[in-house]
Amino acid sequence: MVDRNLVNKLGLSDDKLEEQIGEMFGDGENQYLEQMLQKKVDSRLPGTILKGTIVSQIGNDVIVEVGLKSEGVVDAGEFGSPDEIAPGREIEVLLEDTDSDGGLILLSKRKADTIRGWEHIINTKQEGDVVSGKVIRRIKGGLLVDIGVPVFLPASQVDIRKPGDISRFIGKDVECKILKIDVENRNIVVSRRKLIEEERRASKEKILTEIEVGQLRKGVVKNIADFGVFVDLGGLDGLLHISDLSWGRISHPSEVVDLDQDIEVVVIGVDKDNEKISLGLKQKSASPWENVEAKYPVGIKVQGKVVNVMNYGVFVRLEDGIEGLVHISEMSWTRRLSHPSEMVNLGDEIDVVVLNVNKEKQEISLGIKQTEQNPWELAARKYPPGTVVTANVRSMTNFGAFVEIEPGIDGMVHISDLSWTRKFGHPSEALEKGQEVKCVVLEVNEAKQRISLGIKQMTEDPWIRAIPEKYIPGHIIKGKIAKLTNFGAFVELEPDLEGLLHISELADHKIDKPQDVVKPDDEVEVKILKVDPEARKIGLSLRRVQWAAEEHTAAPTKPQPQARATPESSSYPSGGDTLGITLRSAKPATPEQPESQETDEGQEPAAS
């Protein structure tokens, strides 16, 4: 408001007054006043960065004087450390709100730092520049790196190859190259991989010109795979295969080396055309196989540790770098193992005997059973052929029965050695599992670890004496039809002994089918035609019995000496006499030869 009384006392007209005011406040002064006024107005708008001074700290609130109507509040968590919260220290803060419920002004130091950092990056950096910062946390798709402002490091740009778990970089300082700056959205994308590739490219050519097989090189483990380790030699990667990590057995490379570990390796292969380097760690020390033949001669007994169990055997570690194989067949003299775990387990300390050493192939054959005496050597002396043993039937097959002579020693009774006279279709027709039987040792094969046994050999072969002495050609005997065939009938003379009644010997007339004359289980009288001990056959005739009956009826009655007996008399050998395997002790009665036998025998055809 203009004071007109004062103007009148000064004697100044309105024009003169305007002229003098214009001289006092020129364009420069007016511009200054406008700037100050605008600054005062802007300083009160949210989003403005203000300078302030720390006054005090109350709990988790830091009180800051920013020159406004009241003091502002900054959360203590926005400071890097408690030491930064010092009264009197000047800081920059962002004005967030001037109308808080508590009457204080809300401020943010972190946001102010971010804005200033972004302004610094925009003003001083551009795409392609190298920046450094600390990895602060993992986010979706990569890492967040603090280079003054948070920037994005994609997982694909962390390393030159897939780094595995990228969380291991959290808290580490990294150098990266700026790939992209998005000013509008305030986003920056950086790449650590790009920087590494450029550095490696510069040093790769130098390494390729210098590297030679046999050199010792230092490197850093950059990646661990199941098959080996990739080692950074300072611009060029080399492969350290799992087989070249240790002379001993390892399941995974991580048992020997760690990620980012500094190691010294031996160059064992160089392919400069394809830029491939093969490395070795175990080659730094002498191979334990150099003197293996002298240290582990064949036949020596040593102790080792079971390190692997397979279906076909177990691997035993004799020392670091030297392992041998115990095949499942070399584990026990007597036990039939389905799997090695029936005898040994992983980690067992066992005694073994060296069976063979192949230095070139780095193979050692070992045996467990050789640490004990071979029981088959004793069996050959203990059970010579002819020895009678008592055994238990363990199992049966189509070709025979396996019996246990003693623990660990089995023998086999072939089906043909069960009976002298009977033919069995299966051993179960004569034996039962678990049955105790007496056998005769027929043969001991120590090399094949076999003992052949026989049951029928417990008695004399009845075809040698008993059958030929009891069944004499020309005699008439009784029997029972056992079975019919297209060529005749088999007659059971006694248990386990049969004779053949050929179809031509059933009747005088031609017979097409044996069942037209006889039936199974029919009781018949037959005449013995032939006994063949070598072929083990007895030939019989039915029609010749009828001839003998007819001749006996037609002949005149004459007094017969009581001491002579005829084949047609009632004293025939009975088909019920026991033969079988007890024929050796049988004492059959031999009928006297009738006077007419020579004539009858001369007319008979050979037995079939």
XYZ file of C-alpha atoms in Angstrom:
608
model
C 0.000 0.000 0.000
C 1.362 3.471 -0.917
C 1.461 6.136 1.901
C 0.126 9.268 0.111
C 0.778 11.638 3.110
C 4.478 10.689 3.000
C 4.594 11.283 -0.765
C 3.007 14.721 -0.395
C 5.474 15.773 2.330
C 8.387 14.810 0.039
C 6.898 16.953 -2.722
C 7.215 14.194 -5.334
C 4.792 13.825 -8.152
C 3.617 10.402 -9.170
C 5.760 10.401 -12.311
C 8.855 11.441 -10.370
C 8.223 8.743 -7.788
C 7.896 6.045 -10.450
C 11.106 7.267 -12.083
C 13.102 7.062 -8.836
C 11.726 3.582 -7.971
C 12.642 2.394 -11.447
C 16.195 3.600 -10.921
C 16.459 1.766 -7.570
C 15.051 -1.537 -8.833
C 16.283 -2.349 -12.303
C 15.829 -5.434 -14.360
C 18.578 -7.272 -12.462
C 17.074 -6.568 -9.077
C 13.598 -7.538 -10.282
C 14.915 -10.836 -11.680
C 16.691 -11.572 -8.417
C 13.552 -10.914 -6.401
C 11.537 -13.170 -8.704
C 14.098 -15.978 -8.341
C 14.134 -15.715 -4.559
C 10.365 -15.730 -4.443
C 10.162 -18.750 -6.751
C 12.802 -20.553 -4.726
C 10.880 -19.895 -1.554
C 7.722 -21.253 -3.141
C 9.495 -24.311 -4.686
C 11.191 -25.200 -1.408
C 7.832 -25.883 0.097
C 6.651 -28.273 -2.694
C 6.892 -32.101 -2.193
C 9.580 -33.673 -4.371
C 12.081 -30.898 -3.776
C 15.604 -31.705 -2.582
C 16.572 -29.557 0.398
C 19.721 -29.094 2.400
C 19.302 -29.732 6.058
C 21.152 -30.116 9.315
C 20.810 -33.055 11.677
C 19.448 -31.811 15.024
C 18.989 -35.003 17.022
C 17.766 -38.572 16.988
C 14.679 -39.724 18.835
C 14.226 -43.476 18.666
C 14.158 -44.403 15.014
C 13.491 -40.802 13.892
C 16.262 -38.430 12.896
C 15.230 -34.738 13.333
C 16.507 -32.482 10.522
C 16.246 -28.681 10.275
C 15.526 -27.674 6.648
C 14.565 -24.009 7.174
C 10.822 -24.484 6.961
C 8.147 -23.682 9.522
C 8.952 -26.877 11.399
C 11.637 -29.531 11.519
C 11.572 -32.624 9.324
C 11.903 -36.345 10.143
C 14.127 -38.943 8.381
C 13.975 -42.663 9.167
C 17.250 -43.811 10.765
C 17.279 -46.861 8.484
C 18.055 -44.640 5.496
C 21.541 -43.941 6.821
C 24.365 -46.252 5.908
C 25.609 -46.560 9.488
C 24.844 -45.051 12.933
C 28.042 -42.972 12.644
C 26.427 -40.945 9.854
C 23.751 -39.708 12.277
C 25.724 -36.887 13.928
C 24.069 -33.627 15.184
C 25.242 -30.668 13.131
C 26.010 -32.704 10.027
C 24.617 -31.325 6.800
C 22.753 -33.675 4.496
C 20.499 -33.529 1.469
C 16.956 -34.771 1.819
C 13.859 -35.038 -0.362
C 10.737 -33.251 0.849
C 7.989 -35.909 0.766
C 5.104 -34.370 2.726
C 4.448 -31.060 4.522
C 1.125 -31.983 6.097
C 1.885 -35.038 8.221
C -0.446 -35.980 11.036
C 2.184 -35.348 13.692
C 2.909 -31.823 12.489
C 6.429 -32.727 11.317
C 7.692 -32.644 7.753
C 8.466 -36.055 6.244
C 11.863 -36.274 4.543
C 13.868 -39.004 2.737
C 17.629 -39.138 2.599
C 17.688 -42.322 0.500
C 15.561 -40.830 -2.277
C 17.632 -37.678 -2.319
C 20.829 -39.754 -2.632
C 19.276 -41.769 -5.458
C 18.286 -38.646 -7.389
C 21.722 -37.097 -6.941
C 23.375 -40.357 -7.923
C 21.241 -40.638 -11.025
C 22.101 -37.033 -11.965
C 25.779 -37.845 -11.460
C 25.594 -40.955 -13.639
C 23.728 -39.100 -16.399
C 26.216 -36.255 -16.355
C 29.406 -38.322 -16.098
C 28.690 -41.760 -17.675
C 27.470 -43.066 -20.974
C 26.801 -46.440 -22.574
C 30.007 -48.498 -22.841
C 31.661 -46.963 -19.776
C 32.984 -49.165 -16.977
C 31.436 -48.778 -13.525
C 31.967 -50.598 -10.224
C 29.605 -51.272 -7.378
C 28.432 -53.759 -4.777
C 25.814 -56.432 -5.427
C 23.053 -55.666 -2.943
C 20.436 -58.343 -3.629
C 18.986 -60.820 -6.069
C 15.879 -59.889 -8.037
C 13.857 -61.582 -10.736
C 16.066 -62.285 -13.706
C 19.366 -61.125 -12.216
C 21.108 -58.985 -9.596
C 20.791 -55.435 -8.312
C 24.126 -53.578 -8.175
C 24.685 -50.285 -6.340
C 26.952 -47.991 -8.391
C 25.584 -44.861 -6.707
C 22.161 -45.809 -7.967
C 20.718 -49.335 -8.208
C 21.328 -50.818 -11.661
C 20.238 -54.135 -13.169
C 22.744 -56.920 -13.911
C 20.932 -59.712 -15.856
C 21.792 -63.314 -14.888
C 22.967 -63.967 -18.465
C 25.484 -61.129 -18.129
C 26.981 -62.195 -14.797
C 29.710 -64.426 -16.286
C 30.968 -65.755 -19.598
C 29.301 -69.127 -18.879
C 26.327 -70.157 -16.787
C 27.390 -69.273 -13.244
C 25.010 -71.567 -11.386
C 23.655 -69.897 -8.248
C 24.166 -66.166 -8.791
C 23.307 -65.457 -5.149
C 26.959 -66.103 -4.316
C 27.773 -62.654 -5.778
C 25.650 -60.840 -3.173
C 27.840 -58.562 -1.062
C 30.740 -58.673 -3.536
C 32.186 -55.717 -5.457
C 31.971 -56.182 -9.207
C 33.064 -54.240 -12.265
C 30.590 -53.968 -15.131
C 30.102 -52.250 -18.432
C 27.041 -50.063 -19.051
C 24.916 -51.630 -21.790
C 21.921 -49.307 -21.744
C 20.788 -46.072 -20.065
C 17.044 -45.345 -20.114
C 16.812 -41.685 -19.006
C 13.049 -41.504 -19.196
C 12.429 -44.544 -16.971
C 15.662 -44.056 -15.023
C 16.874 -47.613 -15.728
C 20.471 -48.722 -16.311
C 21.462 -52.211 -17.507
C 25.061 -53.349 -16.969
C 27.098 -56.419 -18.003
C 29.932 -58.096 -16.173
C 30.247 -60.682 -18.918
C 30.955 -58.064 -21.598
C 33.837 -56.673 -19.599
C 35.303 -60.134 -18.929
C 35.070 -61.097 -22.611
C 36.948 -57.976 -23.673
C 39.651 -58.538 -21.084
C 40.004 -62.214 -22.025
C 40.146 -61.436 -25.717
C 43.096 -59.174 -25.111
C 45.087 -61.840 -23.242
C 43.992 -65.001 -25.129
C 46.419 -64.599 -28.010
C 49.310 -64.113 -25.635
C 48.473 -67.314 -23.741
C 48.141 -69.363 -26.940
C 51.594 -68.312 -28.103
C 53.223 -69.126 -24.743
C 51.423 -72.254 -23.483
C 53.097 -75.661 -23.930
C 52.432 -79.215 -22.734
C 54.090 -79.871 -19.370
C 53.913 -76.279 -18.118
C 52.623 -75.455 -14.663
C 49.900 -72.816 -14.837
C 47.922 -71.020 -12.169
C 44.220 -70.483 -12.623
C 40.868 -70.024 -10.974
C 38.074 -72.598 -10.868
C 35.238 -70.930 -12.779
C 32.775 -73.770 -13.231
C 32.273 -77.289 -11.833
C 30.410 -79.924 -13.843
C 29.855 -83.645 -13.312
C 32.544 -84.483 -15.881
C 35.203 -82.018 -14.735
C 36.265 -78.459 -13.910
C 36.770 -75.372 -16.077
C 39.811 -73.378 -15.013
C 40.367 -69.762 -16.078
C 44.044 -69.410 -16.985
C 43.745 -65.650 -17.329
C 42.031 -65.174 -20.655
C 41.563 -68.757 -21.797
C 39.704 -71.617 -20.121
C 41.125 -75.100 -19.770
C 39.262 -78.324 -18.944
C 40.389 -80.330 -15.951
C 38.644 -83.672 -16.464
C 37.426 -85.600 -13.421
C 39.781 -88.466 -14.307
C 42.744 -86.066 -14.083
C 41.832 -84.615 -10.692
C 43.127 -87.446 -8.536
C 44.850 -90.795 -8.860
C 42.152 -92.166 -6.570
C 38.426 -92.657 -7.175
C 36.174 -89.603 -6.770
C 32.434 -89.341 -7.380
C 32.321 -85.611 -8.186
C 34.928 -82.870 -8.842
C 33.582 -80.871 -5.880
C 35.272 -83.439 -3.608
C 38.639 -82.018 -4.711
C 38.130 -78.346 -5.698
C 35.807 -75.447 -4.876
C 34.336 -72.720 -7.044
C 36.626 -69.648 -7.382
C 39.502 -71.608 -5.854
C 43.036 -70.686 -6.979
C 44.844 -73.825 -8.157
C 48.010 -74.787 -9.971
C 47.629 -77.304 -12.786
C 49.749 -79.095 -15.378
C 49.116 -78.543 -19.103
C 48.622 -82.031 -20.559
C 47.153 -81.114 -23.951
C 47.039 -78.083 -26.287
C 44.863 -77.613 -29.392
C 45.721 -74.106 -30.600
C 43.523 -74.327 -33.687
C 40.388 -74.955 -31.652
C 41.680 -73.036 -28.602
C 41.255 -76.047 -26.307
C 43.517 -76.722 -23.338
C 43.543 -79.972 -21.324
C 44.735 -79.717 -17.743
C 45.703 -82.161 -15.031
C 46.004 -81.942 -11.274
C 47.032 -85.478 -10.401
C 49.978 -85.224 -12.815
C 51.717 -82.935 -10.332
C 52.608 -86.074 -8.353
C 54.019 -89.435 -9.479
C 51.570 -92.173 -10.449
C 51.162 -94.823 -7.735
C 51.009 -97.409 -10.556
C 54.709 -96.937 -11.382
C 55.897 -99.579 -8.885
C 52.616 -101.460 -8.480
C 54.003 -104.820 -9.650
C 56.766 -104.735 -7.077
C 54.523 -103.487 -4.294
C 51.626 -105.864 -4.996
C 53.044 -109.117 -6.440
C 50.645 -111.899 -7.397
C 49.743 -114.028 -4.378
C 50.368 -111.406 -1.694
C 47.689 -110.954 0.942
C 46.760 -107.296 1.637
C 44.046 -105.319 3.368
C 41.784 -102.794 1.630
C 38.559 -100.847 1.906
C 35.422 -101.553 -0.122
C 34.712 -98.325 -2.052
C 32.133 -99.509 -4.586
C 29.694 -102.432 -4.813
C 28.459 -103.522 -8.252
C 26.390 -106.471 -9.462
C 29.487 -108.192 -10.822
C 31.815 -107.568 -7.865
C 33.345 -105.017 -5.501
C 36.131 -102.451 -5.892
C 38.670 -102.396 -3.071
C 41.017 -99.455 -2.414
C 44.477 -100.690 -1.509
C 45.891 -97.142 -1.222
C 45.130 -93.696 -2.643
C 45.026 -94.095 -6.396
C 45.120 -97.899 -6.483
C 41.965 -99.985 -6.541
C 41.356 -103.598 -7.440
C 38.298 -105.609 -8.444
C 37.052 -108.661 -6.568
C 34.798 -110.459 -9.040
C 31.720 -112.107 -7.526
C 33.102 -115.500 -8.560
C 36.205 -114.858 -6.423
C 34.303 -114.126 -3.212
C 33.479 -117.610 -1.894
C 34.577 -121.170 -2.608
C 31.218 -122.681 -1.750
C 28.462 -120.044 -1.603
C 26.504 -119.180 -4.750
C 26.067 -115.421 -4.374
C 23.331 -113.493 -6.152
C 24.919 -110.139 -5.233
C 28.233 -109.160 -3.571
C 26.310 -107.341 -0.808
C 25.468 -110.769 0.634
C 29.098 -110.925 1.823
C 30.480 -107.361 2.033
C 29.200 -103.803 2.430
C 30.438 -100.387 1.358
C 33.178 -99.175 3.686
C 34.170 -102.647 4.971
C 37.857 -103.307 5.659
C 38.626 -106.732 4.166
C 41.587 -109.020 3.441
C 42.209 -109.901 -0.209
C 44.786 -111.784 -2.263
C 46.311 -110.290 -5.447
C 45.445 -112.564 -8.380
C 46.675 -110.497 -11.340
C 48.252 -107.080 -12.034
C 47.972 -105.214 -15.362
C 50.128 -102.087 -15.099
C 49.299 -100.812 -18.592
C 45.536 -100.944 -18.037
C 45.936 -100.009 -14.366
C 43.903 -103.024 -13.255
C 44.346 -105.388 -10.334
C 42.325 -108.571 -9.907
C 41.715 -109.557 -6.301
C 40.143 -112.497 -4.511
C 38.518 -112.940 -1.111
C 38.080 -116.699 -1.187
C 41.816 -117.160 -1.744
C 42.441 -115.905 1.821
C 41.070 -119.304 2.976
C 42.009 -122.855 2.058
C 40.103 -124.235 -0.899
C 37.642 -126.745 0.586
C 37.551 -128.571 -2.740
C 41.187 -129.540 -2.285
C 40.182 -131.251 0.940
C 37.060 -132.713 -0.667
C 39.146 -134.457 -3.326
C 41.128 -136.199 -0.579
C 38.223 -136.648 1.823
C 35.755 -138.091 -0.705
C 37.604 -140.323 -3.186
C 35.486 -142.285 -5.715
C 33.677 -145.163 -4.011
C 33.129 -143.324 -0.722
C 29.639 -143.733 0.713
C 28.180 -140.447 2.015
C 24.916 -139.383 3.623
C 23.506 -136.205 2.092
C 20.377 -134.044 2.158
C 18.454 -133.248 -1.028
C 18.655 -129.423 -1.528
C 17.091 -128.929 -4.947
C 16.059 -130.783 -8.081
C 16.224 -130.097 -11.803
C 15.137 -132.033 -14.875
C 18.544 -133.694 -15.126
C 19.149 -134.594 -11.493
C 19.178 -133.674 -7.809
C 21.652 -131.496 -5.874
C 22.501 -132.806 -2.430
C 24.528 -131.238 0.387
C 27.327 -133.498 1.573
C 28.594 -130.987 4.160
C 28.143 -127.226 4.627
C 29.420 -125.584 1.467
C 30.047 -128.841 -0.431
C 27.300 -130.023 -2.771
C 27.145 -132.997 -5.087
C 24.819 -133.981 -7.903
C 22.962 -137.244 -8.455
C 22.169 -137.510 -12.155
C 18.715 -138.825 -13.005
C 20.327 -141.817 -14.728
C 22.073 -142.751 -11.475
C 18.886 -143.090 -9.417
C 17.968 -146.678 -10.378
C 19.444 -149.605 -12.305
C 16.122 -150.749 -13.684
C 13.629 -147.876 -13.678
C 13.634 -144.859 -15.974
C 12.429 -141.672 -14.247
C 10.961 -138.649 -16.018
C 11.966 -136.343 -13.121
C 14.046 -136.843 -9.939
C 10.993 -135.912 -7.845
C 9.539 -139.332 -8.764
C 12.220 -140.924 -6.598
C 13.309 -138.182 -4.136
C 11.885 -135.374 -2.013
C 13.447 -132.051 -1.057
C 15.018 -132.328 2.391
C 15.190 -136.125 2.199
C 18.303 -137.806 3.584
C 19.857 -140.282 1.167
C 22.939 -142.442 0.978
C 25.068 -142.054 -2.123
C 28.317 -143.298 -3.593
C 30.961 -140.804 -4.799
C 31.512 -141.460 -8.505
C 33.876 -138.589 -9.413
C 35.414 -135.457 -7.853
C 36.348 -132.650 -10.265
C 38.371 -130.172 -8.207
C 38.847 -127.705 -11.079
C 35.117 -127.441 -11.826
C 34.203 -127.856 -8.149
C 31.848 -130.754 -8.827
C 31.144 -134.082 -7.123
C 29.185 -136.694 -9.052
C 27.152 -139.081 -6.896
C 25.053 -142.177 -7.501
C 22.274 -143.874 -5.562
C 21.895 -146.950 -7.722
C 25.593 -147.691 -7.269
C 24.877 -148.505 -3.618
C 23.906 -151.979 -4.905
C 25.345 -154.268 -7.536
C 23.964 -153.880 -11.024
C 21.241 -156.602 -11.194
C 21.855 -157.016 -14.906
C 25.270 -158.473 -14.113
C 24.034 -161.546 -12.172
C 20.648 -161.267 -10.503
C 18.462 -160.813 -13.578
C 20.308 -163.271 -15.885
C 20.282 -165.901 -13.104
C 16.593 -165.434 -12.276
C 15.108 -164.956 -15.751
C 16.260 -167.800 -17.977
C 15.207 -168.036 -21.618
C 12.569 -170.733 -22.076
C 10.937 -170.294 -18.690
C 7.307 -169.308 -18.392
C 6.583 -166.600 -15.855
C 3.673 -164.465 -14.738
C 3.456 -160.689 -15.184
C 1.102 -157.730 -15.531
C 0.588 -155.544 -18.579
C 2.134 -152.155 -17.610
C 1.582 -150.157 -20.798
C 0.808 -150.550 -24.478
C 2.630 -149.151 -27.493
C 2.115 -149.471 -31.234
C 4.849 -152.116 -31.386
C 3.717 -154.225 -28.425
C 3.230 -154.230 -24.678
C 5.502 -153.840 -21.689
C 5.001 -156.450 -18.999
C 5.885 -155.716 -15.390
C 7.706 -158.771 -14.115
C 8.364 -157.221 -10.696
C 8.672 -153.653 -9.359
C 11.035 -151.555 -11.528
C 11.585 -154.439 -14.004
C 9.746 -154.792 -17.305
C 10.008 -157.005 -20.361
C 8.869 -156.369 -23.918
C 6.072 -158.435 -25.409
C 6.457 -157.619 -29.097
C 3.283 -157.375 -31.203
C 4.515 -160.322 -33.281
C 4.608 -162.479 -30.134
C 1.030 -161.762 -29.023
C -0.719 -164.350 -31.295
C -0.109 -166.616 -34.254
C -2.290 -164.520 -36.481
C -1.479 -160.946 -37.529
C -2.308 -158.326 -34.909
C -2.860 -154.677 -35.871
C -3.249 -153.327 -32.367
C -1.885 -154.847 -29.144
C -5.051 -153.813 -27.288
C -6.978 -156.312 -29.401
C -5.249 -159.055 -27.384
C -4.250 -157.563 -24.029
C -5.293 -154.625 -21.851
C -3.373 -152.649 -19.209
C -3.285 -154.429 -15.812
C -4.082 -157.792 -17.393
C -2.367 -160.731 -15.660
C -0.546 -162.792 -18.291
C 1.753 -165.815 -18.561
C 4.659 -165.209 -20.900
C 7.664 -167.124 -22.068
C 11.155 -165.633 -21.776
C 12.734 -165.462 -25.217
C 15.923 -163.517 -24.553
C 17.764 -161.679 -21.742
C 20.260 -159.039 -22.974
C 22.299 -157.612 -20.018
C 24.170 -155.164 -22.236
C 21.032 -153.674 -23.763
C 19.164 -154.218 -20.446
C 16.218 -155.801 -22.214
C 14.085 -158.930 -21.736
C 12.177 -160.341 -24.719
C 8.852 -162.119 -23.982
C 6.288 -164.161 -25.922
C 2.594 -164.859 -25.270
C 1.885 -167.116 -28.218
C 4.707 -169.569 -27.307
C 3.051 -170.178 -23.961
C -0.002 -171.327 -25.909
C 2.202 -173.646 -27.996
C 3.657 -175.208 -24.888
C 0.154 -175.763 -23.440
C -1.044 -177.412 -26.638
C 1.996 -179.708 -26.783
C 1.515 -180.662 -23.145
C -2.116 -181.576 -23.780
C -1.332 -183.660 -26.879
C 1.558 -185.641 -25.316
C 0.789 -189.155 -23.705
C 0.760 -189.263 -19.974
C 3.998 -190.658 -18.566
C 5.151 -190.883 -14.996
C 7.585 -188.028 -14.456
C 10.509 -188.136 -12.050
C 9.696 -186.006 -9.080
C 13.103 -184.391 -9.229
C 12.384 -182.924 -12.693
C 10.227 -179.837 -13.035
C 8.756 -178.513 -16.251
C 8.376 -174.851 -17.232
C 4.642 -175.471 -17.313
C 4.572 -176.629 -13.699
C 2.974 -174.515 -10.998
C 6.348 -173.510 -9.577
C 6.736 -170.463 -11.911
C 8.772 -167.510 -10.653
C 6.347 -164.976 -9.214
C 6.167 -161.482 -10.737
C 5.830 -160.157 -7.208
C 9.409 -161.055 -6.195
C 11.341 -158.006 -5.105
C 14.213 -156.948 -7.383
C 14.790 -153.167 -7.735
C 17.917 -151.967 -6.006
C 17.944 -155.017 -3.633
C 18.482 -157.640 -6.351
C 22.060 -158.151 -5.216
C 20.892 -160.040 -2.112
C 18.116 -161.967 -3.932
C 18.599 -165.778 -4.243
C 16.036 -166.834 -6.891
C 15.135 -170.497 -7.388
C 16.233 -171.704 -10.818
C 13.826 -174.175 -12.440
C 15.425 -177.193 -14.075
C 15.664 -177.131 -17.833
C 12.878 -179.274 -19.402
C 13.830 -181.972 -21.883
C 11.928 -180.253 -24.668
C 13.573 -176.799 -24.083
C 16.286 -177.239 -26.688
C 13.672 -178.022 -29.297
C 11.532 -175.063 -28.255
C 14.466 -172.675 -28.098
C 15.607 -173.785 -31.523
C 12.291 -172.678 -32.996
C 12.177 -169.225 -31.264
C 13.129 -166.038 -33.078
C 15.517 -163.559 -31.505
C 13.903 -161.413 -28.784
C 12.979 -157.914 -29.824
